[in-house]
CSV table of C-alpha atoms and ligand atoms in Angstrom, one decimal:
chain,number,residue,atom,x,y,z
A,1,UNK,CA,62.5,111.7,-19.1
A,2,UNK,CA,58.7,110.2,-19.3
A,3,UNK,CA,57.3,108.2,-16.2
A,4,UNK,CA,57.2,105.3,-18.5
A,5,UNK,CA,61.0,106.2,-18.8
A,6,UNK,CA,61.5,106.6,-15.3
A,7,UNK,CA,59.5,103.8,-14.5
A,8,UNK,CA,62.0,101.4,-16.1
A,9,UNK,CA,65.1,102.5,-14.1
A,10,UNK,CA,63.9,100.8,-10.7
A,11,UNK,CA,60.5,99.3,-10.7
A,12,UNK,CA,59.8,95.7,-10.6
A,13,UNK,CA,55.7,95.1,-11.2
A,14,UNK,CA,53.9,92.2,-10.5
A,15,UNK,CA,53.1,89.1,-12.8
A,16,UNK,CA,55.3,90.6,-15.5
A,17,UNK,CA,58.1,89.2,-17.8
A,18,UNK,CA,60.1,92.8,-17.9
A,19,UNK,CA,62.0,91.1,-20.8
A,20,UNK,CA,58.6,90.5,-22.8
A,21,UNK,CA,56.9,93.6,-21.7
A,22,UNK,CA,59.2,96.3,-20.6
A,23,UNK,CA,56.7,99.2,-21.0
A,24,UNK,CA,53.7,100.3,-18.4
A,25,UNK,CA,51.1,102.9,-19.0
A,26,UNK,CA,51.3,105.7,-16.6
A,27,UNK,CA,47.9,106.4,-14.9
A,28,UNK,CA,48.0,109.9,-13.5
A,29,UNK,CA,44.1,110.4,-12.5
A,30,UNK,CA,41.2,108.5,-11.9
A,31,UNK,CA,37.3,109.6,-11.4
A,32,UNK,CA,34.4,107.4,-11.3
A,33,UNK,CA,34.5,104.6,-14.1
A,34,UNK,CA,37.5,106.4,-15.8
A,35,UNK,CA,41.0,106.3,-16.1
A,36,UNK,CA,43.4,109.0,-17.3
A,37,UNK,CA,47.2,108.6,-18.6
A,38,UNK,CA,50.0,111.0,-18.3
A,39,UNK,CA,49.0,112.5,-22.2
A,40,UNK,CA,45.0,112.9,-20.5
A,41,UNK,CA,44.0,110.2,-23.1
A,42,UNK,CA,40.7,108.6,-20.7
A,43,UNK,CA,40.1,104.8,-20.2
A,44,UNK,CA,36.9,103.5,-18.9
A,45,UNK,CA,37.6,100.9,-16.3
A,46,UNK,CA,36.1,98.2,-17.4
A,47,UNK,CA,37.5,95.7,-14.7
A,48,UNK,CA,37.5,98.5,-11.9
A,49,UNK,CA,41.4,97.8,-11.2
A,50,UNK,CA,41.0,94.3,-10.4
A,51,UNK,CA,37.3,94.5,-9.1
A,52,UNK,CA,38.3,96.8,-6.3
A,53,UNK,CA,37.2,100.4,-7.0
A,54,UNK,CA,33.2,99.4,-7.2
A,55,UNK,CA,31.9,102.6,-5.9
A,56,UNK,CA,34.1,104.7,-8.6
A,57,UNK,CA,37.7,105.7,-8.4
A,58,UNK,CA,37.9,109.0,-5.5
A,59,UNK,CA,34.6,108.5,-4.2
A,60,UNK,CA,34.0,112.0,-3.1
A,61,UNK,CA,31.8,110.0,-0.1
A,62,UNK,CA,34.8,108.0,1.0
A,63,UNK,CA,37.7,110.1,0.7
A,64,UNK,CA,35.9,112.6,2.4
A,65,UNK,CA,35.3,110.0,5.3
A,66,UNK,CA,39.0,108.3,5.2
A,67,UNK,CA,40.5,111.9,5.0
A,68,UNK,CA,38.4,113.2,8.6
A,69,UNK,CA,39.7,109.4,9.7
A,70,UNK,CA,43.1,110.0,9.0
A,71,UNK,CA,43.1,113.3,11.0
A,72,UNK,CA,41.9,111.9,14.1
A,73,UNK,CA,43.4,108.5,14.7
A,74,UNK,CA,45.4,106.9,11.5
A,75,UNK,CA,46.8,103.6,13.1
A,76,UNK,CA,47.4,102.1,16.8
A,77,UNK,CA,48.8,98.6,17.8
A,78,UNK,CA,45.2,95.9,17.5
A,79,UNK,CA,47.0,94.0,20.4
A,80,UNK,CA,45.7,95.1,23.4
A,81,UNK,CA,43.8,98.1,22.0
A,82,UNK,CA,40.6,98.7,19.9
A,83,UNK,CA,38.9,101.8,18.3
A,84,UNK,CA,35.2,102.8,17.1
A,85,UNK,CA,36.1,102.6,13.5
A,86,UNK,CA,37.1,98.4,14.1
A,87,UNK,CA,34.6,97.7,16.1
A,88,UNK,CA,31.9,99.8,13.9
A,89,UNK,CA,32.9,98.0,10.8
A,90,UNK,CA,32.5,94.7,12.9
A,91,UNK,CA,29.1,95.4,13.5
A,92,UNK,CA,28.2,96.9,9.9
A,93,UNK,CA,29.7,93.3,8.7
A,94,UNK,CA,28.1,91.2,10.6
A,95,UNK,CA,24.6,93.1,9.0
A,96,UNK,CA,25.2,91.9,6.3
A,97,UNK,CA,27.4,88.7,5.9
A,98,UNK,CA,25.4,85.4,6.1
A,99,UNK,CA,23.6,84.4,9.3
A,100,UNK,CA,26.5,82.1,11.1
A,101,UNK,CA,29.4,84.6,10.7
A,102,UNK,CA,30.2,86.0,14.2
A,103,UNK,CA,33.7,87.1,14.6
A,104,UNK,CA,35.9,89.2,12.3
A,105,UNK,CA,40.0,88.9,11.9
A,106,UNK,CA,41.8,91.3,9.8
A,107,UNK,CA,44.9,90.9,8.1
A,108,UNK,CA,46.3,93.3,4.5
A,109,UNK,CA,45.6,92.0,1.6
A,110,UNK,CA,43.5,88.6,-0.6
A,111,UNK,CA,46.0,86.2,0.0
A,112,UNK,CA,47.0,87.2,3.8
A,113,UNK,CA,43.2,86.6,4.5
A,114,UNK,CA,42.8,83.1,2.9
A,115,UNK,CA,46.4,82.0,4.8
A,116,UNK,CA,44.5,83.0,7.9
A,117,UNK,CA,41.4,80.9,7.0
A,118,UNK,CA,43.9,77.9,6.2
A,119,UNK,CA,45.4,78.4,9.6
A,120,UNK,CA,42.3,79.0,11.7
A,121,UNK,CA,40.6,75.8,10.1
A,122,UNK,CA,43.9,73.9,10.8
A,123,UNK,CA,44.2,74.8,14.4
A,124,UNK,CA,40.6,74.8,15.2
A,125,UNK,CA,41.2,70.8,14.5
A,126,UNK,CA,44.4,70.4,16.3
A,127,UNK,CA,43.3,72.6,19.6
A,128,UNK,CA,40.6,69.3,19.9
A,129,UNK,CA,43.3,67.1,19.6
A,130,UNK,CA,42.7,66.5,15.8
A,131,UNK,CA,45.6,66.4,13.4
A,132,UNK,CA,44.4,66.7,10.2
A,133,UNK,CA,46.6,67.7,7.5
A,134,UNK,CA,45.2,68.2,4.2
A,135,UNK,CA,42.7,70.7,2.0
A,136,UNK,CA,40.7,70.3,-0.8
A,137,UNK,CA,40.4,72.8,-3.2
A,138,UNK,CA,38.7,73.0,-6.7
A,139,UNK,CA,41.0,72.5,-9.8
A,140,UNK,CA,42.0,76.0,-11.5
A,141,UNK,CA,41.0,77.8,-8.5
A,142,UNK,CA,42.9,80.9,-7.4
A,143,UNK,CA,43.2,82.2,-3.5
A,144,UNK,CA,46.6,84.2,-4.0
A,145,UNK,CA,50.2,84.5,-4.3
A,146,UNK,CA,51.5,83.7,-0.2
A,147,UNK,CA,53.0,80.2,0.0
A,148,UNK,CA,49.2,79.1,1.4
A,149,UNK,CA,47.4,80.9,-0.7
A,150,UNK,CA,49.4,79.5,-3.6
A,151,UNK,CA,49.5,76.0,-2.1
A,152,UNK,CA,45.5,75.8,-2.6
A,153,UNK,CA,45.4,77.7,-5.7
A,154,UNK,CA,45.3,75.7,-9.3
A,155,UNK,CA,48.8,74.2,-10.3
A,156,UNK,CA,50.3,76.9,-13.1
A,157,UNK,CA,53.5,76.9,-14.7
A,158,UNK,CA,54.2,79.8,-12.4
A,159,UNK,CA,54.8,78.0,-9.5
A,160,UNK,CA,57.3,75.5,-10.3
A,161,UNK,CA,59.8,76.7,-7.7
A,162,UNK,CA,57.5,76.2,-5.3
A,163,UNK,CA,55.9,73.6,-5.9
A,164,UNK,CA,57.6,71.2,-3.0
A,165,UNK,CA,57.0,73.3,-0.4
A,166,UNK,CA,53.3,73.5,-0.6
A,167,UNK,CA,50.9,72.0,1.8
A,168,UNK,CA,49.3,69.5,1.7
A,169,UNK,CA,46.4,69.6,-1.0
A,170,UNK,CA,44.0,67.8,-3.0
A,171,UNK,CA,42.3,68.9,-5.9
A,172,UNK,CA,39.0,68.2,-7.2
A,173,UNK,CA,37.2,69.4,-10.5
A,174,UNK,CA,35.3,72.1,-10.5
A,175,UNK,CA,31.5,70.2,-10.3
A,176,UNK,CA,29.2,70.3,-13.7
A,177,UNK,CA,26.4,67.9,-13.9
A,178,UNK,CA,28.3,65.9,-16.3
A,179,UNK,CA,30.9,64.9,-13.8
A,180,UNK,CA,29.2,65.2,-10.9
A,181,UNK,CA,28.8,61.6,-9.5
A,182,UNK,CA,32.5,61.3,-10.1
A,183,UNK,CA,33.6,64.6,-8.2
A,184,UNK,CA,31.2,63.6,-5.4
A,185,UNK,CA,32.9,60.2,-5.3
A,186,UNK,CA,36.1,61.4,-5.3
A,187,UNK,CA,35.3,64.1,-2.9
A,188,UNK,CA,33.9,61.3,-0.8
A,189,UNK,CA,36.6,58.7,-0.7
A,190,UNK,CA,39.5,61.9,0.5
A,191,UNK,CA,37.2,62.6,3.2
A,192,UNK,CA,37.4,58.7,4.8
A,193,UNK,CA,40.7,59.0,6.4
A,194,UNK,CA,39.4,62.4,8.3
A,195,UNK,CA,42.9,63.9,7.4
A,196,UNK,CA,41.1,66.7,5.7
A,197,UNK,CA,41.1,69.8,7.7
A,198,UNK,CA,39.6,72.0,5.1
A,199,UNK,CA,37.6,72.8,1.8
A,200,UNK,CA,38.2,75.9,0.1
A,201,UNK,CA,36.6,77.5,-2.8
A,202,UNK,CA,35.5,80.5,-4.6
A,203,UNK,CA,31.5,80.2,-4.5
A,204,UNK,CA,30.0,80.3,-8.2
A,205,UNK,CA,32.5,81.9,-10.0
A,206,UNK,CA,36.6,81.2,-10.2
A,207,UNK,CA,37.7,84.6,-10.8
A,208,UNK,CA,41.2,84.3,-11.9
A,209,UNK,CA,40.3,81.4,-14.0
A,210,UNK,CA,38.7,83.6,-16.6
A,211,UNK,CA,35.2,84.0,-14.7
A,212,UNK,CA,34.2,80.4,-15.3
A,213,UNK,CA,31.0,80.1,-13.2
A,214,UNK,CA,29.8,77.0,-12.1
A,215,UNK,CA,26.1,75.6,-10.4
A,216,UNK,CA,25.2,76.7,-6.9
A,217,UNK,CA,23.5,73.3,-6.3
A,218,UNK,CA,26.6,71.3,-6.8
A,219,UNK,CA,29.0,73.2,-4.8
A,220,UNK,CA,26.2,73.0,-2.1
A,221,UNK,CA,25.8,69.4,-2.0
A,222,UNK,CA,29.9,68.9,-1.8
A,223,UNK,CA,29.7,71.7,1.3
A,224,UNK,CA,26.6,69.3,2.9
A,225,UNK,CA,28.8,66.3,2.7
A,226,UNK,CA,32.2,68.1,3.6
A,227,UNK,CA,29.9,69.6,7.0
A,228,UNK,CA,29.3,66.2,8.0
A,229,UNK,CA,32.6,65.1,7.9
A,230,UNK,CA,33.5,67.9,10.2
A,231,UNK,CA,35.5,69.7,7.2
A,232,UNK,CA,35.8,73.3,7.6
A,233,UNK,CA,34.4,74.9,4.7
A,234,UNK,CA,35.9,78.5,3.7
A,235,UNK,CA,34.5,80.9,0.8
A,236,UNK,CA,37.2,82.9,-0.8
A,237,UNK,CA,34.6,85.9,-1.4
A,238,UNK,CA,38.0,88.0,-2.2
A,239,UNK,CA,36.4,88.7,-6.1
A,240,UNK,CA,32.9,87.8,-5.2
A,241,UNK,CA,32.2,89.7,-1.9
A,242,UNK,CA,30.0,93.0,-1.5
A,243,UNK,CA,27.4,93.0,-4.4
A,244,UNK,CA,29.2,91.5,-7.1
A,245,UNK,CA,26.7,88.5,-8.1
A,246,UNK,CA,23.4,90.6,-7.4
A,247,UNK,CA,23.5,89.7,-3.6
A,248,UNK,CA,25.8,90.9,-0.9
A,249,UNK,CA,28.1,87.6,-1.0
A,250,UNK,CA,28.0,84.9,-3.4
A,251,UNK,CA,27.4,82.6,-0.5
A,252,UNK,CA,23.8,83.6,0.0
A,253,UNK,CA,22.9,81.7,-3.0
A,254,UNK,CA,24.0,78.8,-1.8
A,255,UNK,CA,22.3,76.7,1.4
A,256,UNK,CA,25.2,75.7,3.0
A,257,UNK,CA,26.8,78.6,4.7
A,258,UNK,CA,30.7,78.4,4.9
A,259,UNK,CA,32.5,78.4,8.2
A,260,UNK,CA,35.2,80.7,7.1
A,261,UNK,CA,34.9,83.5,4.3
A,262,UNK,CA,38.0,85.7,3.0
A,263,UNK,CA,37.2,88.9,1.8
A,264,UNK,CA,39.3,91.8,0.4
A,265,UNK,CA,39.2,93.7,-3.0
A,266,UNK,CA,36.3,95.9,-2.7
A,267,UNK,CA,36.2,95.5,0.9
A,268,UNK,CA,38.1,98.9,0.9
A,269,UNK,CA,36.4,100.3,-2.4
A,270,UNK,CA,40.3,100.6,-3.6
A,271,UNK,CA,41.2,103.1,-1.5
A,272,UNK,CA,43.8,101.1,1.0
A,273,UNK,CA,45.0,97.5,1.4
A,274,UNK,CA,42.8,95.6,4.0
A,275,UNK,CA,41.6,92.0,4.6
A,276,UNK,CA,39.2,90.0,6.8
A,277,UNK,CA,38.9,86.6,7.4
A,278,UNK,CA,35.3,86.1,9.3
A,279,UNK,CA,34.4,82.9,10.9
A,280,UNK,CA,31.1,81.1,13.0
A,281,UNK,CA,31.2,81.1,16.7
A,282,UNK,CA,32.0,77.8,16.6
A,283,UNK,CA,35.4,78.1,14.7
A,284,UNK,CA,36.1,80.9,17.4
A,285,UNK,CA,35.0,79.1,20.4
A,286,UNK,CA,37.6,75.9,19.4
A,287,UNK,CA,40.1,78.8,20.2
A,288,UNK,CA,38.8,79.8,23.6
A,289,UNK,CA,41.3,77.9,26.6
A,290,UNK,CA,43.0,78.7,29.5
A,291,UNK,CA,46.3,77.6,27.7
A,292,UNK,CA,47.6,80.6,25.7
A,293,UNK,CA,49.1,78.5,23.4
A,294,UNK,CA,45.3,77.6,22.2
A,295,UNK,CA,45.0,81.2,20.9
A,296,UNK,CA,45.4,82.2,17.5
A,297,UNK,CA,49.0,83.8,17.1
A,298,UNK,CA,48.5,85.5,13.9
A,299,UNK,CA,49.1,89.1,13.3
A,300,UNK,CA,49.8,92.0,10.8
A,301,UNK,CA,51.6,95.4,11.8
A,302,UNK,CA,48.7,97.0,10.1
A,303,UNK,CA,45.8,95.0,11.6
A,304,UNK,CA,42.4,96.8,11.8
A,305,UNK,CA,44.0,100.2,10.3
A,306,UNK,CA,41.4,102.8,11.4
A,307,UNK,CA,42.1,104.6,7.8
A,308,UNK,CA,41.2,101.4,6.2
A,309,UNK,CA,38.0,100.8,8.0
A,310,UNK,CA,36.8,103.9,7.2
A,311,UNK,CA,37.1,103.4,3.8
A,312,UNK,CA,35.2,99.8,4.5
A,313,UNK,CA,32.7,101.7,6.0
A,314,UNK,CA,31.7,104.2,3.8
A,315,UNK,CA,32.2,101.7,0.5
A,316,UNK,CA,29.7,99.2,3.0
A,317,UNK,CA,27.0,102.0,3.4
A,318,UNK,CA,26.9,102.9,-0.4
A,319,UNK,CA,26.6,99.5,-1.1
A,320,UNK,CA,23.3,99.3,0.7
A,321,UNK,CA,22.3,102.6,-1.0
A,322,UNK,CA,19.4,102.8,-3.2
A,323,UNK,CA,21.4,104.4,-5.7
A,324,UNK,CA,24.1,101.7,-5.5
A,325,UNK,CA,21.6,98.8,-5.4
A,326,UNK,CA,19.6,100.5,-8.7
A,327,UNK,CA,22.7,100.4,-10.5
A,328,UNK,CA,23.8,97.0,-9.8
A,329,UNK,CA,20.2,95.6,-11.2
A,330,UNK,CA,20.4,98.0,-13.9
A,331,UNK,CA,24.1,97.0,-15.2
A,332,UNK,CA,22.2,93.3,-14.9
A,333,UNK,CA,19.8,94.0,-17.3
A,334,UNK,CA,22.4,95.6,-19.6
A,335,UNK,CA,24.7,92.7,-19.5
A,336,UNK,CA,21.4,90.3,-20.4
A,337,UNK,CA,20.9,92.2,-23.3
A,338,UNK,CA,24.2,92.6,-24.5
A,339,UNK,CA,24.8,88.9,-24.2
A,340,UNK,CA,21.4,87.9,-26.2
A,341,UNK,CA,22.7,90.3,-28.8
A,342,UNK,CA,26.0,88.7,-29.1
A,343,UNK,CA,26.0,85.1,-28.3
A,344,UNK,CA,25.1,84.1,-31.9
A,345,UNK,CA,27.9,85.5,-33.3
A,346,UNK,CA,30.5,83.5,-35.1
A,347,UNK,CA,33.4,84.5,-32.8
A,348,UNK,CA,31.9,83.7,-29.4
A,349,UNK,CA,31.9,80.2,-28.1
A,350,UNK,CA,30.0,80.9,-25.1
A,351,UNK,CA,28.4,83.8,-23.0
A,352,UNK,CA,28.0,83.9,-19.2
A,353,UNK,CA,27.1,86.1,-16.9
A,354,UNK,CA,26.2,86.6,-13.1
A,355,UNK,CA,25.1,89.7,-11.0
A,356,UNK,CA,27.3,92.4,-12.7
A,357,UNK,CA,30.4,89.6,-14.0
A,358,UNK,CA,30.1,89.3,-17.6
A,359,UNK,CA,32.2,86.8,-19.7
A,360,UNK,CA,32.4,85.9,-23.1
A,361,UNK,CA,34.7,83.0,-24.5
A,362,UNK,CA,36.0,83.6,-28.1
A,363,UNK,CA,36.2,81.0,-30.5
A,364,UNK,CA,39.0,81.5,-32.1
A,365,UNK,CA,42.3,79.1,-32.3
A,366,UNK,CA,44.5,80.8,-29.9
A,367,UNK,CA,47.7,79.5,-31.9
A,368,UNK,CA,46.3,81.2,-35.1
A,369,UNK,CA,46.6,84.2,-33.5
A,370,UNK,CA,49.5,84.0,-31.6
A,371,UNK,CA,49.5,86.8,-28.1
A,372,UNK,CA,45.6,87.3,-28.8
A,373,UNK,CA,45.0,88.2,-24.8
A,374,UNK,CA,47.9,90.9,-25.4
A,375,UNK,CA,46.4,91.9,-29.0
A,376,UNK,CA,43.1,92.1,-27.6
A,377,UNK,CA,44.5,94.2,-24.6
A,378,UNK,CA,45.8,97.0,-26.5
A,379,UNK,CA,43.0,97.2,-29.1
A,380,UNK,CA,40.7,97.9,-26.1
A,381,UNK,CA,42.9,100.6,-24.6
A,382,UNK,CA,43.5,102.4,-28.1
A,383,UNK,CA,39.9,102.1,-28.0
A,384,UNK,CA,39.9,103.8,-24.7
A,385,UNK,CA,38.5,100.8,-22.8
A,386,UNK,CA,40.4,98.8,-20.1
A,387,UNK,CA,39.5,95.5,-20.2
A,388,UNK,CA,42.1,92.7,-19.6
A,389,UNK,CA,41.5,89.2,-21.4
A,390,UNK,CA,42.3,86.4,-19.7
A,391,UNK,CA,43.2,83.7,-22.1
A,392,UNK,CA,40.7,83.8,-24.8
A,393,UNK,CA,38.0,85.0,-22.4
A,394,UNK,CA,37.1,88.9,-22.6
A,395,UNK,CA,35.1,89.6,-19.3
A,396,UNK,CA,33.7,93.0,-18.0
A,397,UNK,CA,33.1,93.9,-13.7
A,398,UNK,CA,33.0,97.6,-14.0
A,399,UNK,CA,32.2,99.9,-11.3
A,400,UNK,CA,29.0,99.8,-9.9
A,401,UNK,CA,28.7,103.6,-10.8
A,402,UNK,CA,29.6,102.9,-14.6
A,403,UNK,CA,27.4,105.5,-16.6
A,404,UNK,CA,24.7,103.7,-19.2
A,405,UNK,CA,26.6,105.6,-22.1
A,406,UNK,CA,30.1,104.2,-20.8
A,407,UNK,CA,28.6,100.7,-20.2
A,408,UNK,CA,27.0,100.9,-24.0
A,409,UNK,CA,30.9,101.7,-24.9
A,410,UNK,CA,32.5,98.9,-23.2
A,411,UNK,CA,29.7,96.8,-25.0
A,412,UNK,CA,30.0,98.5,-28.7
A,413,UNK,CA,34.2,98.4,-28.3
A,414,UNK,CA,34.0,94.6,-28.0
A,415,UNK,CA,31.6,93.8,-30.5
A,416,UNK,CA,34.4,96.0,-32.6
A,417,UNK,CA,37.1,93.7,-31.6
A,418,UNK,CA,34.5,90.7,-32.3
A,419,UNK,CA,34.5,91.9,-36.3
A,420,UNK,CA,38.5,93.2,-35.9
A,421,UNK,CA,40.4,90.0,-35.0
B,501,PLP,C1,42.5,88.5,-5.9
B,501,PLP,C2,42.3,87.3,-4.9
B,501,PLP,C3,43.0,86.7,-4.2
B,501,PLP,C4,44.2,87.4,-3.5
B,501,PLP,O1,44.2,88.6,-3.3
B,501,PLP,P1,45.7,89.7,-2.9
B,501,PLP,O2,45.0,91.0,-2.3
B,501,PLP,O3,45.8,90.0,-4.5
B,501,PLP,O4,46.4,88.7,-2.5
B,501,PLP,C5,42.4,85.6,-3.7
B,501,PLP,N1,41.2,85.0,-3.8
B,501,PLP,C6,40.7,85.6,-4.8
B,501,PLP,C7,39.6,84.7,-5.1
B,501,PLP,C8,41.5,86.8,-5.4
B,501,PLP,O5,40.3,87.1,-6.5
């Protein structure tokens, strides 16, 4: 039996309607920017496996560090105990995070980092005798699939069975030059009753919403208003973090720093799951008390797993290296040139780019092409390029270590797709 056949017997895949999509491609190996399937065919990983493997798959520098850590200390309870990898990681993160971030709290994935952030914000107010029960979020955002994270994400058909159990969320439109005065008024109105605990946003790029990008100055203005009203600001940088926007964190493009930040995905370079919720001293201090109950009683079994910390440390080291920084600049320039080349193509409606993130919206009627997204995916895979279009948007978010030749192959394959569909 092939892997594909064995897969069908017992596995239930994420985000999949198995009746419509029963087949899953078996990947047996990965190196650098390449994935290899069970027939030996290679694919350029144009989305870094959901933006995780930014330093390349099976990066020797990182795997060596992780394997060394594994042989020394695999795991220990992180309540009442501590260890060097976690301490060192907190020190290295604080060096590169926005200036006001001071404390590092561990969990396991992007969704839990958001749940932690929401709980922190609610309890921050609660501990000060201020019962605030609402969160403001941007329409069309994505923050994860656990209950808290799902609640603050954009409404979708997938949420039907759970909507009655959501936390109390108010959604505002993503600010644009055209709608800003309206959005600002709505935002201010929501804050008047002092019931809003937090404002959560994906800074500058809404990843799952098809890499939609928004203006830094507008979101900045909302953040300033939130701060005036004592609302805790939460930057979900699970996707944008660690160099993808051309700076270490997207929040660095803004004047108003977030009170809380969520990090995961490329935090551990694709090796093992881990997430971090960081916060300012002011947030942390609201939990210090002689009362036990004012502490933050949230924890996960694998909190600060030393192996995951070792992967994160190696990743951060690489991120700051001359080599990766110059690759980032190189990719940005290549994307700009590609954007110039195709932006006037009749099948292209809009192009956008920030850092190493590039996206284009197709100028075709979805109805006419039916399941276009799946057809495009099959086309790309047939051509040895792994890109997963979101609706009618094709985006590239490749590992930093992708070669010029590989990047060019992604571009020419996209051009070929534009001429085919
Ligand atoms: C992927 C993502 C999440 C959820 O992370 P998981 O690890 O999949 O739970 C949350 N926020 C953003 C912005 C993401 O891109």
